[in-house]
Amino acid sequence: MSRIIILISMACICFAVKARTRHAGTIREQMELVRKLHQINFIYDSSLNVDIPYQGKPLQGLDLRQNLQELFGTTDFKWEIRDKYVLLNKKKKYTVSGYVYQENGEPLINATVKDEASRTGTLSNDYGFFSITLPEGKHVLSFSFIGFGQKKEEILLDKNITRKVYLKEDCSLNEVVVTGDLNSSIYTTQTGKVSLTARELHTEYSLLSSPDVVKTLQNLPGVASGTELVSGLYVHGGNHDENLFLLDGTPLYQVNHLGGLFSAFNTDIIKNIEFYKSGFPARYGGRLSSVVDVRTNDGDMKEYHGNVTMGLLDGRIQCEGPIIKNRTSFNVAMRRSWLDVFSTPVFFFRNKSKKEDQFTARYAFHDINAKTTHAFSDRSKAYISFYSGNDILKVDNKQNFHEYTSGSDEELYRTKFNLQWGNLTTTINWSYRFTPRLFANFTGVYAHNRSLYDYEEEDKFLNTGQVTEVTHIKRRNHSVIDDIGYRMEFDYKPGLRQHVRMGSNYLFHTFRPQSQAVKNIFGNNDKKDTIQHSNSFCYRGHEFTVYAEDDITLGKKWRTNIGVHYTLFKISDKTYHSVEPRVAVRYQWSEHTAIKLSYTEMNQFIHLLSSTYLNLPTDYWVPSTKDIRPMRSRQYAAGVYMRLPHHVRLSLEGFYKTMSRTIEYDGGGRLAPSAGDWEMNVKQGKGKAYGAECELAYLTAGTSVNIAYTLSWSKRKFNEIYQGWYAGKFDNRHKLNIAVRHKFTGRIDAYAAWTFHSGNKMTIPSQYVNAPEIPGIKEKEPAQWIYEKLNNVTLPSYHRMDVGVNFRKTTTRGYERIWNVSIYNAYCRMNALYAKVEKLPEGKFRGKATGVFPIIPSFSYTIKF
């Protein structure tokens, strides 16, 4: 595989070398040629720099005006002919600013705005705002976005002007490569950046026919999924708690439903996702491994519409429209599981036939997203965004035993279990354009994360209806995080070659990792003893950050993003300071090839304590303290990004990452970690990860093929556990994803994906030692398992195939109906979820791996109105 990658790289570099554009000397040299051809002289101030490269057409065979237009058309010089002289002056510069929208008034993120003559351009920001500064005169600006038609506007630039541009969605451009897309990896500066739109999320395979953000990211190179069907995200050797999830700028801590089967993001309301895994801009911080920045739709400013989806395990409804046309909009999306709807009648009929053993269980989750946006003017806009997500699992078991023989004729035994977890967030945002070049954004954020675990057990003994003995145990465990703060961002574009971002963030954290209450009651009707106790833990911390970054174009080939991120984190009597430099450099080898380098430092001031790798709601977050210092990472990355002939794209990227002061928590096998002595049960160590990623994509309007391969290593070192380096649990040496999508007609499209990765690691004993027999002692000590090294065994390789088909139909009323049929694990590969070592009767040992998830078919029905 490595030889194939090297050969492909050499072939692509050769292509890139042949494709390089060579200019014909400098402007000064071409001016001399024009002087000789037309017997004229140039008059200009010596401060004008005419020693810049000329990249236009040959000047022979043209008249004087054509020569001058070709020579100076893309420069900052304006010319005037006076007899036998040509006067040159510096053009004044003005700014075109404004917003790029869809036809319905929804701002477009990362839309390309380009000057046709100079081929320079910019991207719209998270609010659809763009600003481009050009020399005075006539210009043709093109506005484009993948999946939308291109629009061109001719403008006369003699002052600063503002534009609102509306692009029409064009389904024929669904997956066509727009060669001028400035958000392509060839033109952006950062390594490892991936942008996903709502359209791309809905073309991915959907587990149980429900599109999922985290599972889409798991298919990217450099990302490990962890345990099967769990929404884990292990990026470049990091842990699943090292990813920063932002929803409209507000952090989320719990991003899973149903143990990770679904993530907490409803794709019906998502507009755009920015995912960073290698180089990180200075505006992000607080996590070691990745950033997932999710932005939601504002809502249609012109018409009412929505959609309803009914799937195998959940249903979704989304509706949006204007409150005040062209000024105020709303967007509401709701999702709810209905597993409890099916399970309730099952338990009803089961309990009807088993009066003495009543058992009920209920599980449900919901997500509610709501957003209201109001435009005060062309310069000022505000929105309020709300999100609520909650899971609930309840189990109730009642048992009745008769003919009990110890002085009672009846026993009533009951257990109740209640587990709830979720998020509640609110974002209030105001954006304002101070000048054509300065855009500001002010956000107030509130985030509430909770986890509740209740358990009750009651055992009653009765004699002729009277209680003779009762035992009642009640335990309550509550974990909460509250964040409140602000985000302040400034976006300044002094010119075409520079883009400055700066700002400040603040969060006031309140951690209540474990509030416990225990109540035990013993006795009978006449006399009862009650024992109860409770405890709680609370940490309050301040996290203040300031950042600045500058994206600078240096000449025709070089571009760099330089930034710094400073954080002050104060908890109790301890204050931490961190200064994190960020550097990314891009060299534009040719129009079709770019080479990038990046260096990033990150710090993380909060930690997730977990006794398992299953992302359970009983896990909880704690802050860094005076004894447990913040985690830190340094990452180097480099890559080559190419656009090849015949709609093919290729990227090759390598990374090396070091991590220090990472933690391992020893929960002693308990489901819920103990907060009372958690610092005593935490061990700090270090880690490193390195590897190479290759992604090959073929994209046309009807067919797309994506092949992503990762070769990587992930290692850990904790001296208190093991003296040397050992492999991480999800150190998957090889990972390969192949995805194919094809549109057969306007009504039928299909998807197939094959996933392969080396098996996960696990720890098994390497020796079995029998205890010695001691004379005079009859009882023999039990045999001991000896564990020499962590993660010393690799489970069998993991692979599966998923397929899906969409059937579309438009009704006579113009509504679109979509039937989706999907199959998870189409050839029913029973991949190993866990393994254990067994001792056979003849004294031999064997390892046994167990698979859990077979083939899973699903369907969904969607109607868009």
PDB file of C-alpha atoms in Angstrom, residues 206 503 605 797:
ATOM      1  CA  SER A 206     -27.872   6.622   7.503  1.00  0.00           C
ATOM      2  CA  GLY A 503     -11.611  38.280  19.738  1.00  0.00           C
ATOM      3  CA  PHE A 605      -8.528  22.249  31.172  1.00  0.00           C
ATOM      4  CA  SER A 797     -10.018  -7.008  11.879  1.00  0.00           C
TER       5      SER A 797
END
